[in-house]
Structure formats: structure tokens, C-alpha cells
mmCIF file with all atom_site columns, C-alpha atoms in Angstrom:
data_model
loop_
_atom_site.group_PDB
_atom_site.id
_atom_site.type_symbol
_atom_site.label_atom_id
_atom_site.label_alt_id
_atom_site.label_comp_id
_atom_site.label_asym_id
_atom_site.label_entity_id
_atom_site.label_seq_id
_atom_site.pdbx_PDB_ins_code
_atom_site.Cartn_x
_atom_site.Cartn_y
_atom_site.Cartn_z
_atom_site.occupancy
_atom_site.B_iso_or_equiv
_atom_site.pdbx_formal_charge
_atom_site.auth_seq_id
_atom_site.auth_comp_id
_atom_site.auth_asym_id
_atom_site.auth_atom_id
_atom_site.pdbx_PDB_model_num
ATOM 1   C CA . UNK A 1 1   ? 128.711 120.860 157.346 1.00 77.00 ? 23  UNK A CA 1
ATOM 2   C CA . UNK A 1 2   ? 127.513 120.721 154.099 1.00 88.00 ? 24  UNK A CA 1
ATOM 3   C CA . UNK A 1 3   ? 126.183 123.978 151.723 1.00 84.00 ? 25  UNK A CA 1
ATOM 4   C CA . UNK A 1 4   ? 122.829 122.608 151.877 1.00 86.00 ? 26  UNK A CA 1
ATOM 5   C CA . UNK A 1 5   ? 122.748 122.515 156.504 1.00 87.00 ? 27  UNK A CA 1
ATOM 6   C CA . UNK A 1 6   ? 124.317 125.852 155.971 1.00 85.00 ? 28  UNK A CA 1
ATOM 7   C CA . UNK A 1 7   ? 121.261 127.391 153.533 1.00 83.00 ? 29  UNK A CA 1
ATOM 8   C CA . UNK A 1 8   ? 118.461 125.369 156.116 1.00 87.00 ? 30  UNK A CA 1
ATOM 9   C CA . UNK A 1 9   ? 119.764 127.326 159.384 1.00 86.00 ? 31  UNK A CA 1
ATOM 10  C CA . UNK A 1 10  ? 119.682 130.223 157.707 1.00 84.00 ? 32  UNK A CA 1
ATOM 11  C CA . UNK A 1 11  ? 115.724 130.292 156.340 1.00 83.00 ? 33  UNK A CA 1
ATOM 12  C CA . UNK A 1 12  ? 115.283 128.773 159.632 1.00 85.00 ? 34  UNK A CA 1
ATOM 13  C CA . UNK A 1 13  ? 117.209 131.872 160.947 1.00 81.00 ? 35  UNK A CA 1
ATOM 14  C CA . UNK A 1 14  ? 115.361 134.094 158.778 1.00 75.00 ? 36  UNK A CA 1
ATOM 15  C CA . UNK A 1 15  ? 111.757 132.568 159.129 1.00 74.00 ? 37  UNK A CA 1
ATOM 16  C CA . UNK A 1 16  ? 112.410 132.736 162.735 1.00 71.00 ? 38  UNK A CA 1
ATOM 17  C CA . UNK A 1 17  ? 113.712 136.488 162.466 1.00 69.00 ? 39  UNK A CA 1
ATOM 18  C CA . UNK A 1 18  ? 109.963 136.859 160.387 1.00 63.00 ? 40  UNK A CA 1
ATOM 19  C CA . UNK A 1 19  ? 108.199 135.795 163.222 1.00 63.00 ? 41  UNK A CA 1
ATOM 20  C CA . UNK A 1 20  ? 110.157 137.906 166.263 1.00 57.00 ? 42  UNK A CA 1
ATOM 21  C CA . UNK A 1 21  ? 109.563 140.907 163.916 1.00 57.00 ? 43  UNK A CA 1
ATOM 22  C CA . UNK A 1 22  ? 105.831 140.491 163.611 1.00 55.00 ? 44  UNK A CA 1
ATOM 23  C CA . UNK A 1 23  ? 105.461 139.827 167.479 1.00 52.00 ? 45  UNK A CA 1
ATOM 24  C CA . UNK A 1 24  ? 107.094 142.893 167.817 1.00 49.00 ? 46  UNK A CA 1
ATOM 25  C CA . UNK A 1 25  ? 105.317 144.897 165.074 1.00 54.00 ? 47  UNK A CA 1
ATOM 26  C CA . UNK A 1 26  ? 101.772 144.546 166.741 1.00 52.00 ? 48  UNK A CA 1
ATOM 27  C CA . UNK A 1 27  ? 101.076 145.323 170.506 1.00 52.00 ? 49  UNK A CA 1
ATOM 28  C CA . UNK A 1 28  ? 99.708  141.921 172.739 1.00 57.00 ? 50  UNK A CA 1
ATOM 29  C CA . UNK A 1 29  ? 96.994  144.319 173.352 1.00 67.00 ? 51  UNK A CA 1
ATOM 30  C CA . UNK A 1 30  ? 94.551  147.119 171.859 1.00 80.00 ? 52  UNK A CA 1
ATOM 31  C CA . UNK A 1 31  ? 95.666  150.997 173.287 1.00 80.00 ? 53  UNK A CA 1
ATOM 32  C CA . UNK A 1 32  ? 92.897  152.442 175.687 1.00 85.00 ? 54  UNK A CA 1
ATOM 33  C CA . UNK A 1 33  ? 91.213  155.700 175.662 1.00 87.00 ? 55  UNK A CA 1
ATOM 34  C CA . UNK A 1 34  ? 93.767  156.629 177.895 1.00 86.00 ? 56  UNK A CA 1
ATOM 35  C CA . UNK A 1 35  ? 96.818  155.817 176.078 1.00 85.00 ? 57  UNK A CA 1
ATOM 36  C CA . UNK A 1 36  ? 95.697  157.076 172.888 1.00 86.00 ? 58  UNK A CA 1
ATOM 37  C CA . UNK A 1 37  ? 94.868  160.362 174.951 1.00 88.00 ? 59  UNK A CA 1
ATOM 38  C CA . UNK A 1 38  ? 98.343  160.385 176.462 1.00 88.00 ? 60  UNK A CA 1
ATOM 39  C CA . UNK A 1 39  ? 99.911  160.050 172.972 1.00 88.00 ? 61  UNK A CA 1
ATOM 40  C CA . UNK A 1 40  ? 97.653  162.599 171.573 1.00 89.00 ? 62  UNK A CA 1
ATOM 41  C CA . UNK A 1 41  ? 98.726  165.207 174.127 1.00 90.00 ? 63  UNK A CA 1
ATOM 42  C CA . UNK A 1 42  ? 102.561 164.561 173.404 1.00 90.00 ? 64  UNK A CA 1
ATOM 43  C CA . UNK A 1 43  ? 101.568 164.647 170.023 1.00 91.00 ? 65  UNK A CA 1
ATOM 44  C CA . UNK A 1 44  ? 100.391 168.537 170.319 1.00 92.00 ? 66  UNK A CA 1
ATOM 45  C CA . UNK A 1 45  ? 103.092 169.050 172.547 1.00 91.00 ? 67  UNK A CA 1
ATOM 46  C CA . UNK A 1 46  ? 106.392 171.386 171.892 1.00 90.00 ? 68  UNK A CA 1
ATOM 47  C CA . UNK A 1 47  ? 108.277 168.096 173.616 1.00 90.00 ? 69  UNK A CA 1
ATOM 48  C CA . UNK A 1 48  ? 107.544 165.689 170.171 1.00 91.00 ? 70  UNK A CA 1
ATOM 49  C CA . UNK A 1 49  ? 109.361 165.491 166.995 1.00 92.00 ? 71  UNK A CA 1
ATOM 50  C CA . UNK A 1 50  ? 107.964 167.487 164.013 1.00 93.00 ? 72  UNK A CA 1
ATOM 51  C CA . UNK A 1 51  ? 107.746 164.185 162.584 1.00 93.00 ? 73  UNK A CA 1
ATOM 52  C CA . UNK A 1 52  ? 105.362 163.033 165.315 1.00 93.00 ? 74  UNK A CA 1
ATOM 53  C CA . UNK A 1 53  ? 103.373 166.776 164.857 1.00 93.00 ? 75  UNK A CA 1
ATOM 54  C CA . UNK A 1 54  ? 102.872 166.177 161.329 1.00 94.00 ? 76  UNK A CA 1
ATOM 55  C CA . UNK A 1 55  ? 101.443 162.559 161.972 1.00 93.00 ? 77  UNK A CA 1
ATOM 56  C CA . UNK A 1 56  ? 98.926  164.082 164.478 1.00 93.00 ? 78  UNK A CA 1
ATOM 57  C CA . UNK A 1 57  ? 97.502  166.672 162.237 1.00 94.00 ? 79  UNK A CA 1
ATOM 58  C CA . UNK A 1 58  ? 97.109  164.228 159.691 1.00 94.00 ? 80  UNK A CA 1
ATOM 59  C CA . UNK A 1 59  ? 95.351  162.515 162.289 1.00 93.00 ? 81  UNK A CA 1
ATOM 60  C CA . UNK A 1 60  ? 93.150  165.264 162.907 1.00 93.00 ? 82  UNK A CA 1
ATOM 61  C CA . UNK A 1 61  ? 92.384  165.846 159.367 1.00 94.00 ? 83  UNK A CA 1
ATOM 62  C CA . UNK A 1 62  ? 91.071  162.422 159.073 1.00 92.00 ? 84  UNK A CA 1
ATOM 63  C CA . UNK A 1 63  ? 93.294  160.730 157.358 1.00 91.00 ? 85  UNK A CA 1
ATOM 64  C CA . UNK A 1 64  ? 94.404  158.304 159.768 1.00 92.00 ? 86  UNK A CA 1
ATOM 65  C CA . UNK A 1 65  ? 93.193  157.058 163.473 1.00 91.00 ? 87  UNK A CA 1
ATOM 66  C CA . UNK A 1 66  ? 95.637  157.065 166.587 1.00 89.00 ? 88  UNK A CA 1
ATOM 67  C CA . UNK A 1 67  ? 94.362  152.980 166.983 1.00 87.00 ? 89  UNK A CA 1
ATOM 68  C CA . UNK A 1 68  ? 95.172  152.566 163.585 1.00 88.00 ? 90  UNK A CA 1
ATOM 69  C CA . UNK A 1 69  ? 98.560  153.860 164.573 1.00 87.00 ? 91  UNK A CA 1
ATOM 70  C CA . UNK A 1 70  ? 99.412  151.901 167.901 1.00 85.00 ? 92  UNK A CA 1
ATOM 71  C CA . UNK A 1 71  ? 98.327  148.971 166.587 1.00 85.00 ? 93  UNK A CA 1
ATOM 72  C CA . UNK A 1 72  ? 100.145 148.718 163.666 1.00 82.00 ? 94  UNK A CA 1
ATOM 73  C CA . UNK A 1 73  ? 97.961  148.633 161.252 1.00 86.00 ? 95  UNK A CA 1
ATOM 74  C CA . UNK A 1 74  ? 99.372  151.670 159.201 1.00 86.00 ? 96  UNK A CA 1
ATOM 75  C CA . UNK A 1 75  ? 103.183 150.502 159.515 1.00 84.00 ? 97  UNK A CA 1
ATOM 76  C CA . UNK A 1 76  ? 102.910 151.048 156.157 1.00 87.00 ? 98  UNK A CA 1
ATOM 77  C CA . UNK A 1 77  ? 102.659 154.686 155.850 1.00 89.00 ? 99  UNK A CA 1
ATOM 78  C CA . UNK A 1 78  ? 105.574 156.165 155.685 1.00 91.00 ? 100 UNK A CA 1
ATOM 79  C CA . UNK A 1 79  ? 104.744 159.381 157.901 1.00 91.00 ? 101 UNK A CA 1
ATOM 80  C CA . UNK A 1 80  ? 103.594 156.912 160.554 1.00 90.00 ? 102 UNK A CA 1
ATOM 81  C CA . UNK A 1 81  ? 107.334 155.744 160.044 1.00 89.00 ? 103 UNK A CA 1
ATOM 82  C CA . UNK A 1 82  ? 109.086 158.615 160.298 1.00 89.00 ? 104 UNK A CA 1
ATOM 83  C CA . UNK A 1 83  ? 107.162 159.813 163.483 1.00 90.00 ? 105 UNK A CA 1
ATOM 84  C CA . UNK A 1 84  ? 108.319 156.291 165.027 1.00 87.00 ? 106 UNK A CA 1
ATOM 85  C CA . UNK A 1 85  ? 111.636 156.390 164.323 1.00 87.00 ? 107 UNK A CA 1
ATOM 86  C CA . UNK A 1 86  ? 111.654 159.679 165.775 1.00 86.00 ? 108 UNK A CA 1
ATOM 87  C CA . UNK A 1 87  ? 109.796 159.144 169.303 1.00 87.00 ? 109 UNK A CA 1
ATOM 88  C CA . UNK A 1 88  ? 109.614 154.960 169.256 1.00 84.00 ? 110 UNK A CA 1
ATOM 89  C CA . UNK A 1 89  ? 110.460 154.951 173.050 1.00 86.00 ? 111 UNK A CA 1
ATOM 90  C CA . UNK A 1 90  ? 108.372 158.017 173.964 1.00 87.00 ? 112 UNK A CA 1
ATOM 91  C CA . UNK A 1 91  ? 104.886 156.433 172.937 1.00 83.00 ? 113 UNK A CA 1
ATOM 92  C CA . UNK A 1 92  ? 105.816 153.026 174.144 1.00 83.00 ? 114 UNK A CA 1
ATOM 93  C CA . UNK A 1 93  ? 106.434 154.635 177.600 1.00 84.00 ? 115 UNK A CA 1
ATOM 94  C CA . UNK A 1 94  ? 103.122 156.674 176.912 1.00 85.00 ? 116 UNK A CA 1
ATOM 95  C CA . UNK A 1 95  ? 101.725 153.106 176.114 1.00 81.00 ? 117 UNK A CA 1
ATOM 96  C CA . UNK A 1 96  ? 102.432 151.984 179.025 1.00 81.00 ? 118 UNK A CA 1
ATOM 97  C CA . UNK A 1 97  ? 100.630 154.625 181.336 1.00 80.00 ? 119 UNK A CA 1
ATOM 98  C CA . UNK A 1 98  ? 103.649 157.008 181.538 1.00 75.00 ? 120 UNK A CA 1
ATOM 99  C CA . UNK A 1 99  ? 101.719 160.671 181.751 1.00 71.00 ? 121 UNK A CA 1
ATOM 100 C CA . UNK A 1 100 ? 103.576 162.776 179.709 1.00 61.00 ? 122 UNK A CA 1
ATOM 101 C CA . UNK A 1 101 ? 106.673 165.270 180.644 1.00 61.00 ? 123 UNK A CA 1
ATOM 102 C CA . UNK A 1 102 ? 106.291 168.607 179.906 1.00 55.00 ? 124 UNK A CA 1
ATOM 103 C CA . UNK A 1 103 ? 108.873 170.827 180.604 1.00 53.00 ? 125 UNK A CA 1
ATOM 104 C CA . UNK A 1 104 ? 107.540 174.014 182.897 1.00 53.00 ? 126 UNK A CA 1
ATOM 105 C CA . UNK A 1 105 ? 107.466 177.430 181.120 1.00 53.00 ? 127 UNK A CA 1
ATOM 106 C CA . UNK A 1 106 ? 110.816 179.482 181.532 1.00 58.00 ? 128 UNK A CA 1
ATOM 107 C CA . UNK A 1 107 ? 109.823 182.735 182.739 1.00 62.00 ? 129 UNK A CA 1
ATOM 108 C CA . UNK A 1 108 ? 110.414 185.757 180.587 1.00 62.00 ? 130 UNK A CA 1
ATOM 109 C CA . UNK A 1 109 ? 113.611 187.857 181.343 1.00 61.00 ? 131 UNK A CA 1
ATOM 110 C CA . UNK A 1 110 ? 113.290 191.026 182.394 1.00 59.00 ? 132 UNK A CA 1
ATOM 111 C CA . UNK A 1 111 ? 116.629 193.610 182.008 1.00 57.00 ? 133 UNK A CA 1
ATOM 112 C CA . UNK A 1 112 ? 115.187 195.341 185.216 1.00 57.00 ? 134 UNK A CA 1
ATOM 113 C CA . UNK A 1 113 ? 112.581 195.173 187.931 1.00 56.00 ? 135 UNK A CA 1
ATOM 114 C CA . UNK A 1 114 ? 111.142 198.729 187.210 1.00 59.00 ? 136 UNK A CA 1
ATOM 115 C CA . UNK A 1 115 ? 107.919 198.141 185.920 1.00 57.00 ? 137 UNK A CA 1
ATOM 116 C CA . UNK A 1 116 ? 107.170 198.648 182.272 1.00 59.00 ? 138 UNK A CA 1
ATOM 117 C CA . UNK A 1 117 ? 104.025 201.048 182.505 1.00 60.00 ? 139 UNK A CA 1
ATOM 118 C CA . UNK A 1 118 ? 103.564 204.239 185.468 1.00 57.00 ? 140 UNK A CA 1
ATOM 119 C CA . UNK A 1 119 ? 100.272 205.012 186.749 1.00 60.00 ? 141 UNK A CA 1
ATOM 120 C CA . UNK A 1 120 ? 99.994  207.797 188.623 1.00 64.00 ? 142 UNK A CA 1
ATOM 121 C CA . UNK A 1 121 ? 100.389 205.875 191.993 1.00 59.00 ? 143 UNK A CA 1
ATOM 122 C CA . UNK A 1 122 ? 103.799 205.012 191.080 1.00 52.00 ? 144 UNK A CA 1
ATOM 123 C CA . UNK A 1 123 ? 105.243 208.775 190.681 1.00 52.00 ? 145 UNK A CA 1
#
């Protein structure tokens, strides 16, 4: 094999790597009300990164959409980044009509069961 069939499989390689990336970088399809509302409520949640917090008050302030977001179209932004890297499989599940998990409240410890105020019913 020549230096020349080597260099052609690999721009074929890479072109090919090109176009598996850009599949991949845009959904087949546009997010619903619903799945934007599931992400948004992970989003506000104590369950997402702080990278995916900051995104979504960006979001709130206007500065970005949520469909901008899932569709890819502000890849470029490098908070919209971060936030992926952080939770990528948590908002494709969330994509895909997963409700989100949120852990219950733990109840508050209590060092006793005597009851913190007395009324007079209790003497």
C-alpha cells in the first residue's frame, strides 16, 4: 500500500468521522413541550450539576432558549458545554420521556422525641 491509499482512507476516515459526529450533534427530531419541561425541572432541581443550574438561569434571564439547547443549535456556547458534559445522559433520558428522579426529603433528626415547645396541656 502506497503513502498516497494510506492518506485517502484516512480523509475518507475522517470525512466519514465528520458526518457520524453531526448525526449525532443534532436530535432526528425537535424536543416537545414536554421534554423541554422535564429538562427544565431537573434543571431547578438539587439532583443537576451546577453546571446544568447555571445554564438554566441563563436560560431564564433570556439569554438562551431550552430548544435552542436540545437542538443543538448553541453547541457553541461554552456553558451549554459544560452543562452537557456534566449531565449528557440525564437529559437524553429526560429526552426521551424519562420523568425526572428526585430523591425524597430525609427527615430532620431529632436527639429526642420530647417535644420542643410545652403548652400547658402537656404539664
Amino acid at each position: 500500500m502506497t503513502a498516497e491509499d494510506v492518506l485517502s482512507k484516512s480523509v475518507a476516515a475522517a470525512d466519514q468521522a465528520v458526518r457520524d459526529a453531526a448525526k449525532l450533534r443534532y436530535p432526528a427530531r425537535e424536543p416537545s413541550a414536554d421534554d423541554v419541561r422535564r429538562v427544565m425541572q431537573f434543571a431547578k432541581s438539587n439532583d443537576a450539576s451546577p453546571e446544568l443550574q447555571a445554564l438554566q438561569r441563563r436560560i431564564a434571564a433570556g439569554y438562551l432558549s431550552w430548544r435552542q439547547v436540545l437542538l443543538g443549535e448553541a453547541a457553541g456556547d461554552r456553558g451549554v458545554r459544560a452543562a452537557f458534559e456534566k449531565d449528557r445522559d440525564r437529559l437524553a433520558a429526560l429526552c426521551r420521556g424519562e420523568e425526572p428522579r428526585t430523591a425524597p426529603p430525609k427527615p430532620k433528626r431529632r436527639d429526642d422525641d420530647e417535644p420542643m415547645s410545652f403548652t400547658e396541656d402537656a404539664w
